[in-house]
Amino acid sequence: MKILHIIYGLILTSLIYGTAYAQSLESTVFMTEVVPPYNYLKNGTIQGAGIEILMQALEAVNIKINASKIKLYPRARTYKILSSQPNTCSLTIQTPKTKNKFKWAGPITDYTCSFIARKDAKINSLADIKKNRVGVVRKTILQNKLVSLHYNAHPASTIEELIKKIEYGRTDIIFSNSHVAFEKMRTLGIDTNKYKIIHTLNIGELYFAFNSETDNTTVNKLQEGIDKIRSNGKLAKILKNHQLKH
């Protein structure tokens, strides 16, 4: 009888902790910003490669959330919440500066940024880039990168403003992730065939970042899901479908 009580106690404990373990990731506040094709709004719902990867990774560890519960915030607000509130998570670029600031699940894919100019502009080399105005979204790691490389940075408040600056001749080059830039051009009705990529830099890798006080079991559970969809090919398929990998 004593043995039966022990077994019963072990089973009960397992059920309690197992539920808490699953619920810890289910209760995580997932956040994003509009950065197509990674995340974007369509017919009032959040879609994109980042959302699909998250949902597939969660499903791989038997956790389901409604995509409508993912919070859509501006970049600055997302970063502030991620830095201050436990059990929050967002898809972002891991850099040397942020590596020890958050906990990470990933990587998802490389994140590159390109110098983009009009095809009719006589800009074809890094030396040419140095001589011209380079537009970039303000207060981002991309602006920091330009400053560190001593380029003539001309900040814009948003990616939309940045695209309009080059379209209307208010800057000579833009520095952006090419997928993000060309997708935004298409949504604005701008012909992407007028533009060319001059040079591309590797900025870092995309991860799901968690607030540093988030429980390790929560982070590890999402990591397990990411590893599973990497192994079964679902991660690569999502990236390919969104033309983020060839």
JSON list of C-alpha atoms in Angstrom, two decimals, residues 6-246:
[
{"chain": "A", "resi": 6, "resn": "ILE", "atom": "CA", "xyz": [4.44, 6.70, -3.50]},
{"chain": "A", "resi": 7, "resn": "ILE", "atom": "CA", "xyz": [3.59, 5.86, -7.11]},
{"chain": "A", "resi": 8, "resn": "TYR", "atom": "CA", "xyz": [0.39, 7.91, -6.90]},
{"chain": "A", "resi": 9, "resn": "GLY", "atom": "CA", "xyz": [2.34, 10.83, -5.46]},
{"chain": "A", "resi": 10, "resn": "LEU", "atom": "CA", "xyz": [4.90, 10.66, -8.25]},
{"chain": "A", "resi": 11, "resn": "ILE", "atom": "CA", "xyz": [2.21, 10.58, -10.92]},
{"chain": "A", "resi": 12, "resn": "LEU", "atom": "CA", "xyz": [0.38, 13.54, -9.35]},
{"chain": "A", "resi": 13, "resn": "THR", "atom": "CA", "xyz": [3.60, 15.54, -9.09]},
{"chain": "A", "resi": 14, "resn": "SER", "atom": "CA", "xyz": [4.42, 14.75, -12.71]},
{"chain": "A", "resi": 15, "resn": "LEU", "atom": "CA", "xyz": [1.00, 15.94, -13.85]},
{"chain": "A", "resi": 16, "resn": "ILE", "atom": "CA", "xyz": [1.21, 19.17, -11.86]},
{"chain": "A", "resi": 17, "resn": "TYR", "atom": "CA", "xyz": [4.70, 20.09, -13.05]},
{"chain": "A", "resi": 18, "resn": "GLY", "atom": "CA", "xyz": [3.99, 18.90, -16.57]},
{"chain": "A", "resi": 19, "resn": "THR", "atom": "CA", "xyz": [1.01, 21.23, -16.82]},
{"chain": "A", "resi": 20, "resn": "ALA", "atom": "CA", "xyz": [2.94, 24.17, -15.38]},
{"chain": "A", "resi": 21, "resn": "TYR", "atom": "CA", "xyz": [5.76, 23.41, -17.81]},
{"chain": "A", "resi": 22, "resn": "ALA", "atom": "CA", "xyz": [3.41, 23.57, -20.81]},
{"chain": "A", "resi": 23, "resn": "GLN", "atom": "CA", "xyz": [1.47, 26.54, -19.49]},
{"chain": "A", "resi": 24, "resn": "SER", "atom": "CA", "xyz": [4.63, 28.58, -18.97]},
{"chain": "A", "resi": 25, "resn": "LEU", "atom": "CA", "xyz": [5.14, 28.76, -22.73]},
{"chain": "A", "resi": 26, "resn": "GLU", "atom": "CA", "xyz": [1.41, 29.01, -23.43]},
{"chain": "A", "resi": 27, "resn": "SER", "atom": "CA", "xyz": [1.22, 32.07, -21.18]},
{"chain": "A", "resi": 28, "resn": "THR", "atom": "CA", "xyz": [4.21, 33.79, -22.79]},
{"chain": "A", "resi": 29, "resn": "VAL", "atom": "CA", "xyz": [3.36, 37.17, -24.32]},
{"chain": "A", "resi": 30, "resn": "PHE", "atom": "CA", "xyz": [4.57, 37.02, -27.93]},
{"chain": "A", "resi": 31, "resn": "MET", "atom": "CA", "xyz": [5.13, 40.36, -29.64]},
{"chain": "A", "resi": 32, "resn": "THR", "atom": "CA", "xyz": [6.06, 41.55, -33.09]},
{"chain": "A", "resi": 33, "resn": "GLU", "atom": "CA", "xyz": [6.17, 44.60, -35.33]},
{"chain": "A", "resi": 34, "resn": "VAL", "atom": "CA", "xyz": [5.17, 44.98, -38.98]},
{"chain": "A", "resi": 35, "resn": "VAL", "atom": "CA", "xyz": [8.27, 43.92, -40.94]},
{"chain": "A", "resi": 36, "resn": "PRO", "atom": "CA", "xyz": [7.18, 42.09, -44.10]},
{"chain": "A", "resi": 37, "resn": "PRO", "atom": "CA", "xyz": [7.81, 39.35, -45.12]},
{"chain": "A", "resi": 38, "resn": "TYR", "atom": "CA", "xyz": [8.72, 38.29, -41.57]},
{"chain": "A", "resi": 39, "resn": "ASN", "atom": "CA", "xyz": [5.59, 39.72, -39.98]},
{"chain": "A", "resi": 40, "resn": "TYR", "atom": "CA", "xyz": [2.74, 41.70, -41.53]},
{"chain": "A", "resi": 41, "resn": "LEU", "atom": "CA", "xyz": [-0.97, 42.41, -41.31]},
{"chain": "A", "resi": 42, "resn": "LYS", "atom": "CA", "xyz": [-3.34, 40.93, -43.89]},
{"chain": "A", "resi": 43, "resn": "ASN", "atom": "CA", "xyz": [-7.11, 41.21, -43.57]},
{"chain": "A", "resi": 44, "resn": "GLY", "atom": "CA", "xyz": [-6.66, 42.22, -39.95]},
{"chain": "A", "resi": 45, "resn": "THR", "atom": "CA", "xyz": [-4.58, 39.18, -38.96]},
{"chain": "A", "resi": 46, "resn": "ILE", "atom": "CA", "xyz": [-0.85, 38.88, -38.30]},
{"chain": "A", "resi": 47, "resn": "GLN", "atom": "CA", "xyz": [0.91, 36.71, -40.85]},
{"chain": "A", "resi": 48, "resn": "GLY", "atom": "CA", "xyz": [4.40, 36.12, -42.19]},
{"chain": "A", "resi": 49, "resn": "ALA", "atom": "CA", "xyz": [7.39, 33.82, -41.95]},
{"chain": "A", "resi": 50, "resn": "GLY", "atom": "CA", "xyz": [8.10, 34.67, -38.31]},
{"chain": "A", "resi": 51, "resn": "ILE", "atom": "CA", "xyz": [4.52, 33.90, -37.27]},
{"chain": "A", "resi": 52, "resn": "GLU", "atom": "CA", "xyz": [4.47, 30.61, -39.18]},
{"chain": "A", "resi": 53, "resn": "ILE", "atom": "CA", "xyz": [7.78, 29.51, -37.67]},
{"chain": "A", "resi": 54, "resn": "LEU", "atom": "CA", "xyz": [6.56, 30.34, -34.17]},
{"chain": "A", "resi": 55, "resn": "MET", "atom": "CA", "xyz": [3.28, 28.48, -34.62]},
{"chain": "A", "resi": 56, "resn": "GLN", "atom": "CA", "xyz": [4.97, 25.43, -36.14]},
{"chain": "A", "resi": 57, "resn": "ALA", "atom": "CA", "xyz": [7.61, 25.33, -33.37]},
{"chain": "A", "resi": 58, "resn": "LEU", "atom": "CA", "xyz": [4.92, 25.51, -30.69]},
{"chain": "A", "resi": 59, "resn": "GLU", "atom": "CA", "xyz": [2.86, 22.84, -32.40]},
{"chain": "A", "resi": 60, "resn": "ALA", "atom": "CA", "xyz": [5.94, 20.58, -32.53]},
{"chain": "A", "resi": 61, "resn": "VAL", "atom": "CA", "xyz": [5.96, 20.56, -28.70]},
{"chain": "A", "resi": 62, "resn": "ASN", "atom": "CA", "xyz": [2.18, 20.14, -28.45]},
{"chain": "A", "resi": 63, "resn": "ILE", "atom": "CA", "xyz": [1.40, 23.74, -27.59]},
{"chain": "A", "resi": 64, "resn": "LYS", "atom": "CA", "xyz": [-1.19, 25.75, -29.47]},
{"chain": "A", "resi": 65, "resn": "ILE", "atom": "CA", "xyz": [-1.89, 29.45, -29.25]},
{"chain": "A", "resi": 66, "resn": "ASN", "atom": "CA", "xyz": [-4.17, 31.64, -31.31]},
{"chain": "A", "resi": 67, "resn": "ALA", "atom": "CA", "xyz": [-2.21, 33.91, -33.64]},
{"chain": "A", "resi": 68, "resn": "SER", "atom": "CA", "xyz": [-4.66, 36.69, -32.75]},
{"chain": "A", "resi": 69, "resn": "LYS", "atom": "CA", "xyz": [-3.10, 36.77, -29.26]},
{"chain": "A", "resi": 70, "resn": "ILE", "atom": "CA", "xyz": [0.27, 37.85, -30.66]},
{"chain": "A", "resi": 71, "resn": "LYS", "atom": "CA", "xyz": [0.73, 41.53, -29.81]},
{"chain": "A", "resi": 72, "resn": "LEU", "atom": "CA", "xyz": [1.55, 43.96, -32.60]},
{"chain": "A", "resi": 73, "resn": "TYR", "atom": "CA", "xyz": [3.59, 46.90, -31.29]},
{"chain": "A", "resi": 74, "resn": "PRO", "atom": "CA", "xyz": [6.01, 49.49, -32.68]},
{"chain": "A", "resi": 75, "resn": "ARG", "atom": "CA", "xyz": [9.68, 48.46, -32.43]},
{"chain": "A", "resi": 76, "resn": "ALA", "atom": "CA", "xyz": [10.49, 50.78, -29.51]},
{"chain": "A", "resi": 77, "resn": "ARG", "atom": "CA", "xyz": [7.59, 49.51, -27.39]},
{"chain": "A", "resi": 78, "resn": "THR", "atom": "CA", "xyz": [8.40, 45.87, -28.16]},
{"chain": "A", "resi": 79, "resn": "TYR", "atom": "CA", "xyz": [12.00, 46.39, -27.08]},
{"chain": "A", "resi": 80, "resn": "LYS", "atom": "CA", "xyz": [10.97, 48.20, -23.89]},
{"chain": "A", "resi": 81, "resn": "ILE", "atom": "CA", "xyz": [8.57, 45.43, -22.86]},
{"chain": "A", "resi": 82, "resn": "LEU", "atom": "CA", "xyz": [11.05, 42.70, -23.79]},
{"chain": "A", "resi": 83, "resn": "SER", "atom": "CA", "xyz": [13.69, 44.40, -21.64]},
{"chain": "A", "resi": 84, "resn": "SER", "atom": "CA", "xyz": [11.48, 44.87, -18.58]},
{"chain": "A", "resi": 85, "resn": "GLN", "atom": "CA", "xyz": [8.80, 42.17, -18.37]},
{"chain": "A", "resi": 86, "resn": "PRO", "atom": "CA", "xyz": [9.44, 38.45, -17.72]},
{"chain": "A", "resi": 87, "resn": "ASN", "atom": "CA", "xyz": [7.81, 35.83, -19.94]},
{"chain": "A", "resi": 88, "resn": "THR", "atom": "CA", "xyz": [7.78, 38.06, -23.02]},
{"chain": "A", "resi": 89, "resn": "CYS", "atom": "CA", "xyz": [9.20, 37.10, -26.40]},
{"chain": "A", "resi": 90, "resn": "SER", "atom": "CA", "xyz": [9.85, 38.65, -29.81]},
{"chain": "A", "resi": 91, "resn": "LEU", "atom": "CA", "xyz": [11.63, 37.71, -33.04]},
{"chain": "A", "resi": 92, "resn": "THR", "atom": "CA", "xyz": [14.74, 39.86, -33.28]},
{"chain": "A", "resi": 93, "resn": "ILE", "atom": "CA", "xyz": [18.38, 39.99, -34.35]},
{"chain": "A", "resi": 94, "resn": "GLN", "atom": "CA", "xyz": [20.98, 38.76, -31.93]},
{"chain": "A", "resi": 95, "resn": "THR", "atom": "CA", "xyz": [23.98, 41.10, -31.77]},
{"chain": "A", "resi": 96, "resn": "PRO", "atom": "CA", "xyz": [27.05, 41.24, -29.53]},
{"chain": "A", "resi": 97, "resn": "LYS", "atom": "CA", "xyz": [25.35, 44.09, -27.65]},
{"chain": "A", "resi": 98, "resn": "THR", "atom": "CA", "xyz": [22.11, 42.17, -26.98]},
{"chain": "A", "resi": 99, "resn": "LYS", "atom": "CA", "xyz": [23.51, 38.63, -26.61]},
{"chain": "A", "resi": 100, "resn": "ASN", "atom": "CA", "xyz": [23.76, 38.82, -22.81]},
{"chain": "A", "resi": 101, "resn": "LYS", "atom": "CA", "xyz": [20.70, 41.04, -22.38]},
{"chain": "A", "resi": 102, "resn": "PHE", "atom": "CA", "xyz": [18.10, 38.40, -23.33]},
{"chain": "A", "resi": 103, "resn": "LYS", "atom": "CA", "xyz": [17.60, 34.64, -23.42]},
{"chain": "A", "resi": 104, "resn": "TRP", "atom": "CA", "xyz": [17.45, 33.12, -26.89]},
{"chain": "A", "resi": 105, "resn": "ALA", "atom": "CA", "xyz": [15.77, 30.35, -28.87]},
{"chain": "A", "resi": 106, "resn": "GLY", "atom": "CA", "xyz": [17.10, 29.74, -32.36]},
{"chain": "A", "resi": 107, "resn": "PRO", "atom": "CA", "xyz": [18.75, 30.62, -34.60]},
{"chain": "A", "resi": 108, "resn": "ILE", "atom": "CA", "xyz": [16.09, 30.95, -37.29]},
{"chain": "A", "resi": 109, "resn": "THR", "atom": "CA", "xyz": [18.11, 32.33, -40.21]},
{"chain": "A", "resi": 110, "resn": "ASP", "atom": "CA", "xyz": [20.81, 34.83, -41.09]},
{"chain": "A", "resi": 111, "resn": "TYR", "atom": "CA", "xyz": [19.77, 38.47, -41.28]},
{"chain": "A", "resi": 112, "resn": "THR", "atom": "CA", "xyz": [21.52, 40.43, -44.00]},
{"chain": "A", "resi": 113, "resn": "CYS", "atom": "CA", "xyz": [21.18, 44.03, -45.10]},
{"chain": "A", "resi": 114, "resn": "SER", "atom": "CA", "xyz": [21.97, 45.52, -48.47]},
{"chain": "A", "resi": 115, "resn": "PHE", "atom": "CA", "xyz": [22.92, 48.86, -49.97]},
{"chain": "A", "resi": 116, "resn": "ILE", "atom": "CA", "xyz": [20.19, 49.51, -52.55]},
{"chain": "A", "resi": 117, "resn": "ALA", "atom": "CA", "xyz": [20.27, 52.20, -55.24]},
{"chain": "A", "resi": 118, "resn": "ARG", "atom": "CA", "xyz": [18.43, 53.08, -58.42]},
{"chain": "A", "resi": 119, "resn": "LYS", "atom": "CA", "xyz": [19.74, 51.25, -61.48]},
{"chain": "A", "resi": 120, "resn": "ASP", "atom": "CA", "xyz": [20.25, 54.53, -63.32]},
{"chain": "A", "resi": 121, "resn": "ALA", "atom": "CA", "xyz": [22.47, 55.87, -60.53]},
{"chain": "A", "resi": 122, "resn": "LYS", "atom": "CA", "xyz": [26.22, 55.71, -61.10]},
{"chain": "A", "resi": 123, "resn": "ILE", "atom": "CA", "xyz": [26.75, 53.84, -57.84]},
{"chain": "A", "resi": 124, "resn": "ASN", "atom": "CA", "xyz": [28.41, 50.45, -58.27]},
{"chain": "A", "resi": 125, "resn": "SER", "atom": "CA", "xyz": [30.99, 49.93, -55.53]},
{"chain": "A", "resi": 126, "resn": "LEU", "atom": "CA", "xyz": [31.70, 50.42, -51.84]},
{"chain": "A", "resi": 127, "resn": "ALA", "atom": "CA", "xyz": [33.82, 53.43, -52.79]},
{"chain": "A", "resi": 128, "resn": "ASP", "atom": "CA", "xyz": [30.79, 54.94, -54.55]},
{"chain": "A", "resi": 129, "resn": "ILE", "atom": "CA", "xyz": [28.63, 54.27, -51.48]},
{"chain": "A", "resi": 130, "resn": "LYS", "atom": "CA", "xyz": [31.06, 56.23, -49.32]},
{"chain": "A", "resi": 131, "resn": "LYS", "atom": "CA", "xyz": [30.55, 59.30, -51.51]},
{"chain": "A", "resi": 132, "resn": "ASN", "atom": "CA", "xyz": [26.76, 59.31, -51.32]},
{"chain": "A", "resi": 133, "resn": "ARG", "atom": "CA", "xyz": [23.89, 59.71, -48.86]},
{"chain": "A", "resi": 134, "resn": "VAL", "atom": "CA", "xyz": [22.75, 56.45, -47.30]},
{"chain": "A", "resi": 135, "resn": "GLY", "atom": "CA", "xyz": [19.23, 56.31, -45.91]},
{"chain": "A", "resi": 136, "resn": "VAL", "atom": "CA", "xyz": [18.52, 54.06, -42.93]},
{"chain": "A", "resi": 137, "resn": "VAL", "atom": "CA", "xyz": [15.77, 53.64, -40.35]},
{"chain": "A", "resi": 138, "resn": "ARG", "atom": "CA", "xyz": [16.57, 55.70, -37.25]},
{"chain": "A", "resi": 139, "resn": "LYS", "atom": "CA", "xyz": [17.58, 54.15, -33.88]},
{"chain": "A", "resi": 140, "resn": "THR", "atom": "CA", "xyz": [18.23, 50.65, -35.23]},
{"chain": "A", "resi": 141, "resn": "ILE", "atom": "CA", "xyz": [21.27, 48.40, -35.31]},
{"chain": "A", "resi": 142, "resn": "LEU", "atom": "CA", "xyz": [21.45, 49.21, -39.01]},
{"chain": "A", "resi": 143, "resn": "GLN", "atom": "CA", "xyz": [22.05, 52.88, -38.26]},
{"chain": "A", "resi": 144, "resn": "ASN", "atom": "CA", "xyz": [24.67, 51.87, -35.69]},
{"chain": "A", "resi": 145, "resn": "LYS", "atom": "CA", "xyz": [26.32, 49.70, -38.34]},
{"chain": "A", "resi": 146, "resn": "LEU", "atom": "CA", "xyz": [26.51, 52.59, -40.81]},
{"chain": "A", "resi": 147, "resn": "VAL", "atom": "CA", "xyz": [27.94, 54.92, -38.20]},
{"chain": "A", "resi": 148, "resn": "SER", "atom": "CA", "xyz": [30.59, 52.34, -37.22]},
{"chain": "A", "resi": 149, "resn": "LEU", "atom": "CA", "xyz": [31.59, 52.04, -40.89]},
{"chain": "A", "resi": 150, "resn": "HIS", "atom": "CA", "xyz": [31.70, 55.85, -41.28]},
{"chain": "A", "resi": 151, "resn": "TYR", "atom": "CA", "xyz": [29.03, 56.08, -43.96]},
{"chain": "A", "resi": 152, "resn": "ASN", "atom": "CA", "xyz": [27.02, 59.25, -44.56]},
{"chain": "A", "resi": 153, "resn": "ALA", "atom": "CA", "xyz": [23.87, 58.10, -42.77]},
{"chain": "A", "resi": 154, "resn": "HIS", "atom": "CA", "xyz": [20.56, 59.90, -43.40]},
{"chain": "A", "resi": 155, "resn": "PRO", "atom": "CA", "xyz": [17.98, 58.57, -40.90]},
{"chain": "A", "resi": 156, "resn": "ALA", "atom": "CA", "xyz": [14.29, 58.04, -41.58]},
{"chain": "A", "resi": 157, "resn": "SER", "atom": "CA", "xyz": [11.62, 57.33, -38.97]},
{"chain": "A", "resi": 158, "resn": "THR", "atom": "CA", "xyz": [10.10, 54.27, -40.70]},
{"chain": "A", "resi": 159, "resn": "ILE", "atom": "CA", "xyz": [10.81, 51.85, -43.53]},
{"chain": "A", "resi": 160, "resn": "GLU", "atom": "CA", "xyz": [8.00, 53.52, -45.52]},
{"chain": "A", "resi": 161, "resn": "GLU", "atom": "CA", "xyz": [9.61, 56.93, -45.12]},
{"chain": "A", "resi": 162, "resn": "LEU", "atom": "CA", "xyz": [12.96, 55.40, -46.09]},
{"chain": "A", "resi": 163, "resn": "ILE", "atom": "CA", "xyz": [11.54, 53.94, -49.32]},
{"chain": "A", "resi": 164, "resn": "LYS", "atom": "CA", "xyz": [9.91, 57.26, -50.22]},
{"chain": "A", "resi": 165, "resn": "LYS", "atom": "CA", "xyz": [13.21, 59.07, -49.65]},
{"chain": "A", "resi": 166, "resn": "ILE", "atom": "CA", "xyz": [14.99, 57.07, -52.34]},
{"chain": "A", "resi": 167, "resn": "GLU", "atom": "CA", "xyz": [11.99, 56.99, -54.68]},
{"chain": "A", "resi": 168, "resn": "TYR", "atom": "CA", "xyz": [11.74, 60.79, -54.62]},
{"chain": "A", "resi": 169, "resn": "GLY", "atom": "CA", "xyz": [15.49, 61.44, -54.72]},
{"chain": "A", "resi": 170, "resn": "ARG", "atom": "CA", "xyz": [15.94, 62.62, -51.14]},
{"chain": "A", "resi": 171, "resn": "THR", "atom": "CA", "xyz": [18.66, 60.04, -50.59]},
{"chain": "A", "resi": 172, "resn": "ASP", "atom": "CA", "xyz": [20.97, 58.21, -53.00]},
{"chain": "A", "resi": 173, "resn": "ILE", "atom": "CA", "xyz": [21.09, 54.77, -51.38]},
{"chain": "A", "resi": 174, "resn": "ILE", "atom": "CA", "xyz": [19.15, 52.94, -48.70]},
{"chain": "A", "resi": 175, "resn": "PHE", "atom": "CA", "xyz": [20.54, 50.38, -46.27]},
{"chain": "A", "resi": 176, "resn": "SER", "atom": "CA", "xyz": [17.94, 47.75, -45.39]},
{"chain": "A", "resi": 177, "resn": "ASN", "atom": "CA", "xyz": [17.14, 44.08, -45.46]},
{"chain": "A", "resi": 178, "resn": "SER", "atom": "CA", "xyz": [16.39, 43.59, -49.16]},
{"chain": "A", "resi": 179, "resn": "HIS", "atom": "CA", "xyz": [13.33, 41.40, -48.53]},
{"chain": "A", "resi": 180, "resn": "VAL", "atom": "CA", "xyz": [11.85, 44.07, -46.25]},
{"chain": "A", "resi": 181, "resn": "ALA", "atom": "CA", "xyz": [12.70, 46.94, -48.62]},
{"chain": "A", "resi": 182, "resn": "PHE", "atom": "CA", "xyz": [11.39, 45.34, -51.81]},
{"chain": "A", "resi": 183, "resn": "GLU", "atom": "CA", "xyz": [8.24, 44.07, -50.10]},
{"chain": "A", "resi": 184, "resn": "LYS", "atom": "CA", "xyz": [7.52, 47.58, -48.83]},
{"chain": "A", "resi": 185, "resn": "MET", "atom": "CA", "xyz": [8.13, 48.98, -52.33]},
{"chain": "A", "resi": 186, "resn": "ARG", "atom": "CA", "xyz": [5.58, 46.58, -53.75]},
{"chain": "A", "resi": 187, "resn": "THR", "atom": "CA", "xyz": [2.96, 47.56, -51.15]},
{"chain": "A", "resi": 188, "resn": "LEU", "atom": "CA", "xyz": [3.58, 51.22, -52.08]},
{"chain": "A", "resi": 189, "resn": "GLY", "atom": "CA", "xyz": [3.16, 50.47, -55.78]},
{"chain": "A", "resi": 190, "resn": "ILE", "atom": "CA", "xyz": [6.83, 51.10, -56.61]},
{"chain": "A", "resi": 191, "resn": "ASP", "atom": "CA", "xyz": [8.52, 49.11, -59.38]},
{"chain": "A", "resi": 192, "resn": "THR", "atom": "CA", "xyz": [11.34, 47.13, -57.73]},
{"chain": "A", "resi": 193, "resn": "ASN", "atom": "CA", "xyz": [12.96, 46.57, -61.15]},
{"chain": "A", "resi": 194, "resn": "LYS", "atom": "CA", "xyz": [14.19, 50.17, -61.00]},
{"chain": "A", "resi": 195, "resn": "TYR", "atom": "CA", "xyz": [16.51, 49.24, -58.13]},
{"chain": "A", "resi": 196, "resn": "LYS", "atom": "CA", "xyz": [19.70, 47.23, -57.69]},
{"chain": "A", "resi": 197, "resn": "ILE", "atom": "CA", "xyz": [21.63, 45.75, -54.81]},
{"chain": "A", "resi": 198, "resn": "ILE", "atom": "CA", "xyz": [25.19, 47.03, -54.68]},
{"chain": "A", "resi": 199, "resn": "HIS", "atom": "CA", "xyz": [26.59, 45.20, -51.67]},
{"chain": "A", "resi": 200, "resn": "THR", "atom": "CA", "xyz": [25.26, 43.03, -48.83]},
{"chain": "A", "resi": 201, "resn": "LEU", "atom": "CA", "xyz": [26.44, 42.75, -45.23]},
{"chain": "A", "resi": 202, "resn": "ASN", "atom": "CA", "xyz": [25.66, 40.04, -42.68]},
{"chain": "A", "resi": 203, "resn": "ILE", "atom": "CA", "xyz": [24.17, 41.78, -39.64]},
{"chain": "A", "resi": 204, "resn": "GLY", "atom": "CA", "xyz": [23.51, 38.78, -37.40]},
{"chain": "A", "resi": 205, "resn": "GLU", "atom": "CA", "xyz": [21.07, 35.94, -36.91]},
{"chain": "A", "resi": 206, "resn": "LEU", "atom": "CA", "xyz": [17.34, 36.02, -36.19]},
{"chain": "A", "resi": 207, "resn": "TYR", "atom": "CA", "xyz": [16.27, 34.45, -32.91]},
{"chain": "A", "resi": 208, "resn": "PHE", "atom": "CA", "xyz": [13.27, 34.48, -30.63]},
{"chain": "A", "resi": 209, "resn": "ALA", "atom": "CA", "xyz": [14.43, 36.66, -27.74]},
{"chain": "A", "resi": 210, "resn": "PHE", "atom": "CA", "xyz": [12.97, 36.26, -24.24]},
{"chain": "A", "resi": 211, "resn": "ASN", "atom": "CA", "xyz": [13.19, 38.65, -21.32]},
{"chain": "A", "resi": 212, "resn": "SER", "atom": "CA", "xyz": [16.21, 37.63, -19.23]},
{"chain": "A", "resi": 213, "resn": "GLU", "atom": "CA", "xyz": [14.05, 36.72, -16.21]},
{"chain": "A", "resi": 214, "resn": "THR", "atom": "CA", "xyz": [11.95, 34.24, -18.17]},
{"chain": "A", "resi": 215, "resn": "ASP", "atom": "CA", "xyz": [12.22, 30.70, -16.78]},
{"chain": "A", "resi": 216, "resn": "ASN", "atom": "CA", "xyz": [14.77, 28.57, -18.62]},
{"chain": "A", "resi": 217, "resn": "THR", "atom": "CA", "xyz": [12.26, 25.75, -19.12]},
{"chain": "A", "resi": 218, "resn": "THR", "atom": "CA", "xyz": [10.10, 28.13, -21.18]},
{"chain": "A", "resi": 219, "resn": "VAL", "atom": "CA", "xyz": [12.99, 29.12, -23.44]},
{"chain": "A", "resi": 220, "resn": "ASN", "atom": "CA", "xyz": [14.21, 25.53, -23.73]},
{"chain": "A", "resi": 221, "resn": "LYS", "atom": "CA", "xyz": [10.74, 24.33, -24.73]},
{"chain": "A", "resi": 222, "resn": "LEU", "atom": "CA", "xyz": [10.59, 26.72, -27.67]},
{"chain": "A", "resi": 223, "resn": "GLN", "atom": "CA", "xyz": [14.17, 25.77, -28.57]},
{"chain": "A", "resi": 224, "resn": "GLU", "atom": "CA", "xyz": [13.04, 22.13, -28.65]},
{"chain": "A", "resi": 225, "resn": "GLY", "atom": "CA", "xyz": [10.26, 23.06, -31.06]},
{"chain": "A", "resi": 226, "resn": "ILE", "atom": "CA", "xyz": [12.61, 25.01, -33.32]},
{"chain": "A", "resi": 227, "resn": "ASP", "atom": "CA", "xyz": [15.07, 22.11, -33.38]},
{"chain": "A", "resi": 228, "resn": "LYS", "atom": "CA", "xyz": [12.27, 19.73, -34.36]},
{"chain": "A", "resi": 229, "resn": "ILE", "atom": "CA", "xyz": [11.03, 21.82, -37.29]},
{"chain": "A", "resi": 230, "resn": "ARG", "atom": "CA", "xyz": [14.60, 22.36, -38.41]},
{"chain": "A", "resi": 231, "resn": "SER", "atom": "CA", "xyz": [15.16, 18.59, -38.44]},
{"chain": "A", "resi": 232, "resn": "ASN", "atom": "CA", "xyz": [11.93, 17.74, -40.27]},
{"chain": "A", "resi": 233, "resn": "GLY", "atom": "CA", "xyz": [12.41, 20.42, -42.92]},
{"chain": "A", "resi": 234, "resn": "LYS", "atom": "CA", "xyz": [9.42, 22.62, -41.99]},
{"chain": "A", "resi": 235, "resn": "LEU", "atom": "CA", "xyz": [11.62, 25.58, -41.03]},
{"chain": "A", "resi": 236, "resn": "ALA", "atom": "CA", "xyz": [13.46, 25.55, -44.37]},
{"chain": "A", "resi": 237, "resn": "LYS", "atom": "CA", "xyz": [10.15, 25.18, -46.24]},
{"chain": "A", "resi": 238, "resn": "ILE", "atom": "CA", "xyz": [8.66, 28.26, -44.55]},
{"chain": "A", "resi": 239, "resn": "LEU", "atom": "CA", "xyz": [11.75, 30.34, -45.34]},
{"chain": "A", "resi": 240, "resn": "LYS", "atom": "CA", "xyz": [11.71, 29.17, -48.95]},
{"chain": "A", "resi": 241, "resn": "ASN", "atom": "CA", "xyz": [8.00, 29.90, -49.33]},
{"chain": "A", "resi": 242, "resn": "HIS", "atom": "CA", "xyz": [8.67, 33.48, -48.26]},
{"chain": "A", "resi": 243, "resn": "GLN", "atom": "CA", "xyz": [11.75, 33.68, -50.52]},
{"chain": "A", "resi": 244, "resn": "LEU", "atom": "CA", "xyz": [14.03, 34.07, -47.52]},
{"chain": "A", "resi": 245, "resn": "LYS", "atom": "CA", "xyz": [16.10, 31.03, -48.52]},
{"chain": "A", "resi": 246, "resn": "HIS", "atom": "CA", "xyz": [16.80, 29.44, -51.90]}
]
